[in-house]
XYZ file of C-alpha atoms in Angstrom:
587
model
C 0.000 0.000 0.000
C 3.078 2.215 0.503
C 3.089 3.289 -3.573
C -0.536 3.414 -3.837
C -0.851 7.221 -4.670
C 3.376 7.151 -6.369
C 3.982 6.715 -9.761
C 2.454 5.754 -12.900
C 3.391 3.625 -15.764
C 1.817 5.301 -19.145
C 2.239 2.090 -21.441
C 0.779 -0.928 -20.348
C -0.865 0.989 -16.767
C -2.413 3.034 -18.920
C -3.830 1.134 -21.362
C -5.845 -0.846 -18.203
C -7.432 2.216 -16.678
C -8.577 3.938 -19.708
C -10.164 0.388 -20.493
C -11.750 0.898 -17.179
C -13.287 4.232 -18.413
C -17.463 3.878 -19.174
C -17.031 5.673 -22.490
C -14.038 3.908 -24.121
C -14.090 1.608 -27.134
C -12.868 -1.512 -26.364
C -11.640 -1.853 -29.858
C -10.159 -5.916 -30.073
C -13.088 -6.510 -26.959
C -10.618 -9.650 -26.150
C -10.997 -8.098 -22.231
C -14.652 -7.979 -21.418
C -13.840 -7.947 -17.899
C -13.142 -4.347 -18.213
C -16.354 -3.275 -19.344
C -17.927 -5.422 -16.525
C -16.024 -3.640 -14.203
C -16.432 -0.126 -15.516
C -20.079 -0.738 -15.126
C -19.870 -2.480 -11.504
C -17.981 0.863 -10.001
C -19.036 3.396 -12.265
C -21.062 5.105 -9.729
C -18.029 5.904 -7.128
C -15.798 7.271 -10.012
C -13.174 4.994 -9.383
C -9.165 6.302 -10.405
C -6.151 4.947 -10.405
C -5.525 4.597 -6.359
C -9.086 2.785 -6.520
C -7.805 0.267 -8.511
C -4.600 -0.010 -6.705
C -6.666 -0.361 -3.826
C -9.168 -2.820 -5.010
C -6.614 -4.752 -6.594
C -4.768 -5.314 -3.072
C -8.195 -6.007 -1.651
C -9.044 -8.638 -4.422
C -5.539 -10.609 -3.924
C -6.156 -10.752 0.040
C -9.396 -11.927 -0.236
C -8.291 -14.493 -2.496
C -5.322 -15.752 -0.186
C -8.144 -16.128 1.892
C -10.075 -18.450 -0.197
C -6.783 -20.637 -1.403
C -5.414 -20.986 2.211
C -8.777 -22.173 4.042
C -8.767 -24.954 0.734
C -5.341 -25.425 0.691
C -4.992 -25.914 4.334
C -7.895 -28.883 4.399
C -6.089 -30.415 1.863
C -2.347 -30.592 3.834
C -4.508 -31.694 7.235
C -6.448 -34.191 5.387
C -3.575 -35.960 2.620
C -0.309 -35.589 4.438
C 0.083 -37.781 8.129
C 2.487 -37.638 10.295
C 2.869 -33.605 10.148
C 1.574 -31.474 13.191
C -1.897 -29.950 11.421
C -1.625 -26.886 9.679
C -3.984 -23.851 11.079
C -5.290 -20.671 9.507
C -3.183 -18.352 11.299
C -0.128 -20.094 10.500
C -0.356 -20.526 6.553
C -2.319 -17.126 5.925
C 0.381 -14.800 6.650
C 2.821 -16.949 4.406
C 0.925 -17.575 1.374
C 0.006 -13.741 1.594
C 3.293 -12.648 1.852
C 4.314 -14.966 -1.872
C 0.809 -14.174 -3.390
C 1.636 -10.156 -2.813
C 4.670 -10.940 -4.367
C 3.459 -10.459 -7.666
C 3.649 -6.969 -6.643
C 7.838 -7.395 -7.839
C 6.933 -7.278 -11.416
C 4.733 -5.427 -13.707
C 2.437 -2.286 -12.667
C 0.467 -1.890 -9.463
C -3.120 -1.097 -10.687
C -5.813 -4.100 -11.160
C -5.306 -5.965 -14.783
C -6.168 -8.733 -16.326
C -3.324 -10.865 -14.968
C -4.132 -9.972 -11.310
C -7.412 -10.561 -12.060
C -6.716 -13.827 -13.188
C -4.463 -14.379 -10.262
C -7.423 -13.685 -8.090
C -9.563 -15.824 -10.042
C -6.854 -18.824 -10.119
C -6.891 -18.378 -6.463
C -10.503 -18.962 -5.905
C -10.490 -21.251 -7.842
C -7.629 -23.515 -6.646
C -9.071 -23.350 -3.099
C -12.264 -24.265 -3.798
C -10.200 -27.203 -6.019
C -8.491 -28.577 -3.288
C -10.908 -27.965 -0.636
C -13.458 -30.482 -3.078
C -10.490 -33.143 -3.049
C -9.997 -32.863 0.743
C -12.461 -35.070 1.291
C -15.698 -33.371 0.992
C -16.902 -35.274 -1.114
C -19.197 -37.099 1.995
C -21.015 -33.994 2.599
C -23.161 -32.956 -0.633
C -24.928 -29.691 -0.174
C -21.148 -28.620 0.729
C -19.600 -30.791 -2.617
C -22.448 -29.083 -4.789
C -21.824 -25.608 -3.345
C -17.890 -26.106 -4.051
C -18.665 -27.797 -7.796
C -21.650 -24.586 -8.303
C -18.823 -21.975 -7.093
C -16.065 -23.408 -9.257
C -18.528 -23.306 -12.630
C -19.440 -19.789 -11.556
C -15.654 -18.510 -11.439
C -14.578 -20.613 -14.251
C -16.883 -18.498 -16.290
C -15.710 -15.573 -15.193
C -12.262 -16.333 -15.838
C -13.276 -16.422 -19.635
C -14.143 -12.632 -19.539
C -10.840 -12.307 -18.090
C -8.217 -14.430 -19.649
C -9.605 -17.575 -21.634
C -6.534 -19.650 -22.778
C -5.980 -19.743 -19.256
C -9.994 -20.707 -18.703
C -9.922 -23.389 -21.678
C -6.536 -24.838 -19.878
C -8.477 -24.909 -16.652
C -11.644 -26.521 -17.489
C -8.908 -29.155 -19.406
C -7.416 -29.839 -16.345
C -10.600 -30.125 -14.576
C -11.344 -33.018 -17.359
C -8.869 -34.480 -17.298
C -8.841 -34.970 -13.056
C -12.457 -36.555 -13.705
C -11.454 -38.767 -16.562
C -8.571 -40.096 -14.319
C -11.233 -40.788 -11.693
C -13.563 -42.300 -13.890
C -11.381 -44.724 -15.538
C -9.953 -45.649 -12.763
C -13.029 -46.394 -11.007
C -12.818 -43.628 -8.288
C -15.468 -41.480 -9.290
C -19.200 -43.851 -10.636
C -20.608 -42.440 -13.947
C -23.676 -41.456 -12.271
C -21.825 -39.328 -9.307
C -19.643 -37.599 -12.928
C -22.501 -37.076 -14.841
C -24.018 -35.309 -11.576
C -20.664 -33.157 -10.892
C -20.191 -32.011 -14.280
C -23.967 -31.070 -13.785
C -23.532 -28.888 -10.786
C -20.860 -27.035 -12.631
C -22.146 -26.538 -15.781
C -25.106 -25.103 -13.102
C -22.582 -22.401 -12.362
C -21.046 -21.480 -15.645
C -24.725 -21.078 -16.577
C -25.424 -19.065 -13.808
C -22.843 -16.787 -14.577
C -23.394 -15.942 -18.339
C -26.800 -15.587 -17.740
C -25.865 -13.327 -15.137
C -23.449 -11.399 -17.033
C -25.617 -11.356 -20.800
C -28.028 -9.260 -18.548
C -25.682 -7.168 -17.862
C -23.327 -6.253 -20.337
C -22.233 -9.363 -22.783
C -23.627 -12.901 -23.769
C -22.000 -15.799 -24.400
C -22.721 -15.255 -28.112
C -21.349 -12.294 -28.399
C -18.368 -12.808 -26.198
C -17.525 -16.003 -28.299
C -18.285 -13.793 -32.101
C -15.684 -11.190 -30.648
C -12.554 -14.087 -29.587
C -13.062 -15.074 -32.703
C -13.423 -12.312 -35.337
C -10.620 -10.264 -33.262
C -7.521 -12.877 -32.509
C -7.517 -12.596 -36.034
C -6.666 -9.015 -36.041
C -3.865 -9.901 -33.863
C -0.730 -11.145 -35.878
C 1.553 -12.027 -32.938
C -1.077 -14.141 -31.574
C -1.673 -16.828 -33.605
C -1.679 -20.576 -32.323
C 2.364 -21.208 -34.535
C 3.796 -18.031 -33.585
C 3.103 -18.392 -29.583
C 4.508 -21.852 -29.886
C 6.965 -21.216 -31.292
C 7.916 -18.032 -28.560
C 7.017 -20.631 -25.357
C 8.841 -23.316 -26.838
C 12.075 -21.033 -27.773
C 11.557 -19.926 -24.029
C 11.356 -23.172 -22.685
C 14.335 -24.388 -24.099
C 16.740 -21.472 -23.274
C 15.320 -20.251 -20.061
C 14.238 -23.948 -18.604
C 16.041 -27.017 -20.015
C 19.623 -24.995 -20.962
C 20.012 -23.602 -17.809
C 19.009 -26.596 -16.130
C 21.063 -28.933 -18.293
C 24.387 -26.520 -17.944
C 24.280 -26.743 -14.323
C 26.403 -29.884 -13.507
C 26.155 -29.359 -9.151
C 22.523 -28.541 -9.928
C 22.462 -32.332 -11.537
C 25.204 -34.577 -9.684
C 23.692 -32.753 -6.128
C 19.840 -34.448 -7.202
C 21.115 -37.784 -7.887
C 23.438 -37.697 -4.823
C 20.144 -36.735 -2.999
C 18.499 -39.632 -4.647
C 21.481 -41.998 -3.587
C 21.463 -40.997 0.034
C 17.695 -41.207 0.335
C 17.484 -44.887 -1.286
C 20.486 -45.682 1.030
C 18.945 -43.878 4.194
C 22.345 -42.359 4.249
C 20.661 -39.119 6.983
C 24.129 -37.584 7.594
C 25.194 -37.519 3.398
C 21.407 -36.866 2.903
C 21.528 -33.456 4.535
C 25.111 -32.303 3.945
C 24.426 -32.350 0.159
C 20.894 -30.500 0.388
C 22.421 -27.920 2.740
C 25.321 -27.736 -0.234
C 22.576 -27.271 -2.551
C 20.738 -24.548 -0.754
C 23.933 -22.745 -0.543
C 24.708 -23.107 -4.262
C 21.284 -21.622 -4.908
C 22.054 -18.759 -2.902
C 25.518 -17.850 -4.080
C 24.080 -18.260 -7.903
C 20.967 -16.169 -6.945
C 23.520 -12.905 -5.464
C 26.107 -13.387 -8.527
C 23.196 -13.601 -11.056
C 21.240 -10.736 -9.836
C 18.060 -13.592 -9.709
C 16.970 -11.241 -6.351
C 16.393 -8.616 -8.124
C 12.651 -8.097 -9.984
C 10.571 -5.008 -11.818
C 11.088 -4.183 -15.366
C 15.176 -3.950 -15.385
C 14.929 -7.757 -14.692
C 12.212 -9.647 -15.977
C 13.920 -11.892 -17.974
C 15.763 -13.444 -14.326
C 13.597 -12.598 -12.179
C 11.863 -16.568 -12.590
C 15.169 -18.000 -12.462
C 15.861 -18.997 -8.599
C 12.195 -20.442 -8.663
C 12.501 -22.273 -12.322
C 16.046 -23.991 -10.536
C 14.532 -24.399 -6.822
C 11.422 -26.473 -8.296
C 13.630 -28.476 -10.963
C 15.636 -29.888 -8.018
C 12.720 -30.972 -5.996
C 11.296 -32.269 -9.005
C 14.445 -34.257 -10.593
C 14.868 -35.673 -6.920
C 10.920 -36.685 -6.670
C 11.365 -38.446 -10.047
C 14.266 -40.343 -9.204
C 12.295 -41.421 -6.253
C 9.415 -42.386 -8.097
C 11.950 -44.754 -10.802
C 12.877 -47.386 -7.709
C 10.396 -48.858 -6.541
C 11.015 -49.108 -3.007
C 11.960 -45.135 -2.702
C 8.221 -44.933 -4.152
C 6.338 -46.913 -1.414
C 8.939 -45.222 1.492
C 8.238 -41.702 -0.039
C 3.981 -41.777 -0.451
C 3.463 -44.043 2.553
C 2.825 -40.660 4.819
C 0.073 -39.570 1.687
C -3.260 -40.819 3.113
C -4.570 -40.958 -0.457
C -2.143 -40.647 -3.797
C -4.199 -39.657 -6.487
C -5.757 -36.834 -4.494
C -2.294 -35.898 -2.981
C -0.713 -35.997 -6.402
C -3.539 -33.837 -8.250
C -3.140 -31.135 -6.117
C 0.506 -31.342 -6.818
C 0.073 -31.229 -10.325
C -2.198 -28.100 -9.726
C 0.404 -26.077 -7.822
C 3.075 -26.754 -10.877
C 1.080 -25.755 -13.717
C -0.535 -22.837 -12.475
C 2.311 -20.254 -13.641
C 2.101 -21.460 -17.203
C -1.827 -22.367 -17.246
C -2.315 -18.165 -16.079
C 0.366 -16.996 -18.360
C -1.017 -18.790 -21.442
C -1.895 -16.690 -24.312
C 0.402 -14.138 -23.993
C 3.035 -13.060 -26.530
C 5.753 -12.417 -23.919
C 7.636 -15.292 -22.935
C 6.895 -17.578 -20.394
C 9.639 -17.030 -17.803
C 8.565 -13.671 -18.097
C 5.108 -13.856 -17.301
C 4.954 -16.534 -14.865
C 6.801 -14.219 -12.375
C 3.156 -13.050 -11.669
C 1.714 -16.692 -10.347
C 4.975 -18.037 -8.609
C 3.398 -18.393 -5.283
C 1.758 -21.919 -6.332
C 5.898 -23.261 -6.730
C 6.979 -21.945 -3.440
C 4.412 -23.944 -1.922
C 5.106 -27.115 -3.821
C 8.701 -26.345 -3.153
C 8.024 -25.977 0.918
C 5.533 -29.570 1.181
C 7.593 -31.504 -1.235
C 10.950 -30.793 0.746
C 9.307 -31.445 3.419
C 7.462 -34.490 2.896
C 11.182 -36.047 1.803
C 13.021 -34.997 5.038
C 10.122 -36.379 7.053
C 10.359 -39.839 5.275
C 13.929 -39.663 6.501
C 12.797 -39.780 9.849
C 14.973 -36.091 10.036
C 13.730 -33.201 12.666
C 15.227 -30.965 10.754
C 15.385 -27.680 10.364
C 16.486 -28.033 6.622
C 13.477 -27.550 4.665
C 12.416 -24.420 6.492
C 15.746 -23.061 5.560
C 14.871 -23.761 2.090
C 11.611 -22.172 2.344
C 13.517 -18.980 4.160
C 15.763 -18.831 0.980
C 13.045 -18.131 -1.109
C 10.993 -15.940 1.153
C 14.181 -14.039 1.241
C 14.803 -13.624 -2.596
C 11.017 -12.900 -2.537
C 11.283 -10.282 0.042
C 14.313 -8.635 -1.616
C 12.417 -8.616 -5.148
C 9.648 -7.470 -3.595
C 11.924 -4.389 -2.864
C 13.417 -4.002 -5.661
C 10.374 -4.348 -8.341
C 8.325 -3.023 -6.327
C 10.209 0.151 -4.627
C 13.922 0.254 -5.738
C 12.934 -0.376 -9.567
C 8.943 -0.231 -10.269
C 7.804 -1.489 -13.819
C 8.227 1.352 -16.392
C 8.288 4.449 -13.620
C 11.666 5.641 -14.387
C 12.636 6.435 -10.434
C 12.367 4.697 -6.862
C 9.087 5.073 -5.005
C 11.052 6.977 -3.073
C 11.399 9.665 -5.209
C 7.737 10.215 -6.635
C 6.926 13.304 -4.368
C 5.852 16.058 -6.842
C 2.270 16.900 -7.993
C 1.034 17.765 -11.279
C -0.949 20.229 -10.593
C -2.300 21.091 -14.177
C -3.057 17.835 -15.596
C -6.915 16.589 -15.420
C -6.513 12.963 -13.849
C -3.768 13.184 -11.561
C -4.721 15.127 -8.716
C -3.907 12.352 -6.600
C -0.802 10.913 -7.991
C 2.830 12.167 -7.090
C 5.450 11.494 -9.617
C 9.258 12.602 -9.643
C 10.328 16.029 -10.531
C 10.808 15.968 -14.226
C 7.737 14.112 -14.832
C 5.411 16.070 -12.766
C 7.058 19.653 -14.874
C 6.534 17.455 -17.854
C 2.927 16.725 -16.977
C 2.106 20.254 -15.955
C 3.713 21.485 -19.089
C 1.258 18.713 -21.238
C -1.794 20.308 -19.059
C -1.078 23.758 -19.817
C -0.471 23.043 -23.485
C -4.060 21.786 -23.424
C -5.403 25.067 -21.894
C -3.747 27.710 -24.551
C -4.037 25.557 -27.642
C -7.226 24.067 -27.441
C -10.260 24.313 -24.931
C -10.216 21.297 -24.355
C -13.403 18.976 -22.917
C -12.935 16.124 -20.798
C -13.645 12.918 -22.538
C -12.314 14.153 -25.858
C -10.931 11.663 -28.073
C -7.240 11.733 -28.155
C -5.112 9.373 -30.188
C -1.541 7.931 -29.202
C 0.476 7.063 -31.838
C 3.626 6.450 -29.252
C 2.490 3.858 -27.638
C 1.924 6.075 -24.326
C -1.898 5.962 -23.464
C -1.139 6.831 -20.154
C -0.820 10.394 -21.248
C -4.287 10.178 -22.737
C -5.854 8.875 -19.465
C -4.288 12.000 -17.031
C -5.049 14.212 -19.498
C -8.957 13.383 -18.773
C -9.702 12.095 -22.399
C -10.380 8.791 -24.017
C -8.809 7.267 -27.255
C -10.861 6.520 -29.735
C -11.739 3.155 -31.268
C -9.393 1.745 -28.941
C -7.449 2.026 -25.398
C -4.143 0.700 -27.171
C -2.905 1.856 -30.873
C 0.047 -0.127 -32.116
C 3.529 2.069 -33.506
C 6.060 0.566 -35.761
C 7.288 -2.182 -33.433
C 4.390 -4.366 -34.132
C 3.864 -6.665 -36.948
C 1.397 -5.086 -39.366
C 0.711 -2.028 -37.204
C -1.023 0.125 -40.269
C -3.653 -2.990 -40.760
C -4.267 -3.591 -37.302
C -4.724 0.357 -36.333
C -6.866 0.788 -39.284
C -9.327 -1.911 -38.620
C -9.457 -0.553 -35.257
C -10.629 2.826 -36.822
C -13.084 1.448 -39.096
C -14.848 -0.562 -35.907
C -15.683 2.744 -33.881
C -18.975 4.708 -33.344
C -17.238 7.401 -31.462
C -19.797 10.406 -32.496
C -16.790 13.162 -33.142
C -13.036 12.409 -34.411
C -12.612 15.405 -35.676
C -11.705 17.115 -32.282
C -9.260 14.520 -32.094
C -5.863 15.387 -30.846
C -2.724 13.279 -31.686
C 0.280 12.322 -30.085
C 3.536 11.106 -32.034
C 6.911 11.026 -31.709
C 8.628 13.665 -33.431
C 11.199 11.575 -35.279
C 8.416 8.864 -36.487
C 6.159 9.903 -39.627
C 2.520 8.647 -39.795
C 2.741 6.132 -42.693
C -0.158 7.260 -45.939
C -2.106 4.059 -45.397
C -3.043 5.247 -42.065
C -3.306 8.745 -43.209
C -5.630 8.159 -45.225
C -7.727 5.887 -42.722
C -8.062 8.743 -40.066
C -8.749 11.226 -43.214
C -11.999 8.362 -43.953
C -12.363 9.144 -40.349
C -12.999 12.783 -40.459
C -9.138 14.000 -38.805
C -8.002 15.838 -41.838
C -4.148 15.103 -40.523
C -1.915 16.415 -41.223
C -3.360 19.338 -43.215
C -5.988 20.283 -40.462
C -3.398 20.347 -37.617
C -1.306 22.414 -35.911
C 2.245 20.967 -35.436
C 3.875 23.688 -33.251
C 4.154 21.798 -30.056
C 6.469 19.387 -28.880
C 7.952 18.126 -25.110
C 10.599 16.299 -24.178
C 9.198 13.325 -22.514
C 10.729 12.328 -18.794
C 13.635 10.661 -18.750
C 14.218 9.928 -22.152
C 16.251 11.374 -25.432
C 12.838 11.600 -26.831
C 10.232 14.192 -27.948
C 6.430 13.639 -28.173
C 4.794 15.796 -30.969
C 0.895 17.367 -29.432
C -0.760 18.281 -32.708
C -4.045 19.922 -32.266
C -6.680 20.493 -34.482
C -7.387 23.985 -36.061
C -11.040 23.726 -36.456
C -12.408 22.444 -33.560
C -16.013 21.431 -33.475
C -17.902 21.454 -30.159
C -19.720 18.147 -28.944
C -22.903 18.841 -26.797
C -22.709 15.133 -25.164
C -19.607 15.790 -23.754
C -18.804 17.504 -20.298
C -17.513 21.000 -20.585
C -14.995 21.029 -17.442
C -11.833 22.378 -18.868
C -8.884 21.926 -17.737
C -7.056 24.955 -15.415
């Protein structure tokens, strides 16, 4: 909560809370969460620290929610360990949940949205395989619930809702086939969820969107988006995979001989070895985590920022594997699990839950994952733990592994979050200054150079053009941000693409030709100075009604903060007055 009111990032920040905004096109409409939301708190006039707010809120709550499920599940599938209470696993899944704080911006998006969803979600998953499954009103309640949220995860993020309800199939098949689950008691779950998808898009089609239209729009706009398609995000995960998961698992040799030593030791009840080489291996971790900079986070390190976690997991998992090959390591290891199949799916839950919330997106994997890591410290913590307690060992080992990682969370937490926040150019720290003429920001504080650069953007506003709150502004630089402070809304679209993306023209075009925005030729622009608008898209905002560049002023220019670059404000010269639209000007 410290940087609630500090700070802003104008890319990707920006882009969420004019999406947020009740009058803004949704363009692609691939996030109808947004408009949900907008509509759900339009009438407090929620800003930016309201989202920030709820955001924090949302992610508590659903800590909440994963620890009371998660918690039944330890008590109920692991013997032999003292019983795990509220009060003692809240505080420390909060504290790895809230790390997702480390990397990316601080207002509510789609990805903490889906974290908050995936939360729900998993608790109410592992709750159901606790052993609830005796009491029915509570089973039907849990199966009801997870339909609800499953459909609501599709207005969020749905690759990642697709992947779920495919893992939720595939859990049922297994217990089907293998005689765990009769056909009638399947047919009846799968009833009680569908209840609660149902439930929820009838809900929401009253609302704001059916299910008809919220399918029509995945469908006619993925293909809009070039970078998305099914071969080129394979081809990005598996690229990732292989260079930021197998190579750097493969190339490290103590990483490798230290698991099968492990394995040795534990097959060969060998206590003394057992622990000297896992104590080895903790401090290997650590020295490799300082000398790589893997305990650092925010947007000068997202590409390591996964790394500790990526090599912590792989030796838990090598060393369970090799356990699981011999036979009589097997029985030893799972004879404390009071039933397999519903200890092991819950396992399998906790390790796929970075990719199954990152899926979809065009970044890379080891990038985006950083935002659900939580679910891998926790497998890390039982697993460890499970092995040491086979070995009969009262040790203090595993919680040392565990304090490694809380550590390197704790200092990434500082250092993505404070020290280096995503795309704000200074420390927390130093984001003390007002911008005092600038519509939207009245309750930010940003560093010096930004806050004279935003005052400087509001007063250009004021002499140039009197200019109306919620009047369409266009950014061509890839900085809607900008558009949201200055109290306007872009048109068509939250996001416009610049020359960086594939097809740019096409895809900004299209975007034009969807929009019923009732005026564009108020329109003001923003462009980099050194970038020319290309004629295709000239000629798309001239079909539009903005007569650029011939019926705009291109006098004004700032320096943005921060940067050896200028942003071009080009206004336009006849400006036509819209009667729908508020007429609070800026001061």
């Amino acid at each position: 909560m410290y940087g609630v009111n500090k700070g802003m990032d104008f890319t990707d920040e920006g882009f969420t809370l004019l999406s947020f905004l009740p009058d803004q096109e949704q363009g692609l409409n691939l996030l109808p969460v947004y408009s949900v939301i907008s509509r759900l708190f339009s009438s407090l006039s929620p800003d930016i620290i309201f989202y920030r707010i709820l955001r924090f809120i949302l992610l508590i709550s659903g800590t909440l929610v994963f620890t009371l499920g998660f918690s039944a599940w330890l008590n109920r599938n692991l013997s032999g360990f003292p019983a795990i209470t509220l009060p003692m696993l809240f505080p420390i899944n909060a504290i790895l949940i809230l790390g997702s704080y480390s990397v990316f911006y601080s207002s509510l998006s789609y990805n903490s949205l889906t974290l908050f969803i995936i939360l729900c979600l998993s608790g109410l998953f592992f709750k159901l395989i606790s052993g609830s499954d005796g009491n029915r009103k509570q089973t039907s309640f849990l199966l009801i619930a997870s339909g609800f949220l499953s459909y609501i995860l599709l207005l969020i993020k749905f690759p990642t809702a697709l992947l779920w309800t495919f893992f939720l199939l595939l859990i049922a098949g297994y217990c089907f086939t293998t005689k765990k689950l009769q056909l009638k008691s399947l047919l009846l779950y799968m009833l009680l969820f569908i209840t609660g998808v149902t439930l929820a898009a009838g809900l929401i089609g009253v609302c704001t969107i059916s299910p008809v239209t919220l399918v029509r729009n995945y469908i006619s706009s993925a293909a809009l988006l070039p970078d998305h398609d099914l071969a080129r995000l394979a081809t990005i995960y598996l690229d990732d995979l292989n260079k930021n998961f197998i190579k750097p698992v493969i190339s490290q040799k103590i990483l490798l001989a230290g698991t099968i030593l492990l394995w040795i030791f534990f097959r060969f009840q060998k206590l003394f070895l057992f622990k000297i080489v896992f104590l080895a291996e903790i401090l290997w971790l650590a020295v490799s985590t300082v000398k790589n900079d893997y305990f650092k986070a925010g947007a000068s390190h997202l590409y390591t920022a996964s790394s500790i976690y990526i090599q912590a997991v792989t030796l838990i998992l090598l060393l369970v594997v090799f356990v699981l090959a011999d036979r009589k390591s097997r029985i030893n290891i799972f004879s404390c699990t009071a039933d397999l199949e519903r200890y092991s799916a819950g396992c399998v839950l906790l390790l796929v839950i970075p990719f199954m919330c990152s899926a979809g997106t065009n970044n890379p994997l080891s990038i985006h994952i950083t935002q659900f890591l939580f679910s891998w410290s926790v497998l890390i913590f039982i697993s460890a733990r499970m092995l040491f307690s086979k070995l009969n060992l009262k040790s203090l080992i595993p919680l040392l592994f565990m304090l490694m990682i809380c550590v390197n969370l704790t200092f990434q937490l500082w250092h993505g979050y404070i020290h280096s926040p995503f795309r704000i150019d200074l420390p927390l720290t130093r984001q003390q200054y007002q911008a005092t003429h600038i519509q939207r920001s009245a309750s930010l504080k940003f560093d010096y150079e930004t806050s004279c650069f935003l005052d400087s953007l509001g007063q250009l506003l004021k002499h140039n053009n009197r200019f109306q709150q919620g009047q369409s502004i266009l950014s061509l630089n890839s900085l809607p941000g900008l558009v949201y402070l200055m109290g306007g809304i872009s048109p068509a679209a939250p996001w416009f693409f610049d020359s960086g993306y594939p097809n740019h023209d096409e895809v900004n075009c299209n975007l034009l030709s969807r929009s019923q925005y009732p005026v564009f030729k108020n329109t003001i622009i923003l462009k980099r100075t050194n970038e020319p608008v290309s004629p295709h898209f000239i000629e798309c905002l001239n079909q539009k009604g903005i007569s650029y560049p011939a019926g705009y002023t291109m006098n004004d220019s700032l320096k943005l903060p921060h940067r050896n670059e200028w942003m071009l404000i080009c206004f336009p010269v006849n400006r036509q007055v819209n009667p729908d639209r508020s007429t609070d000007y800026i001061d």
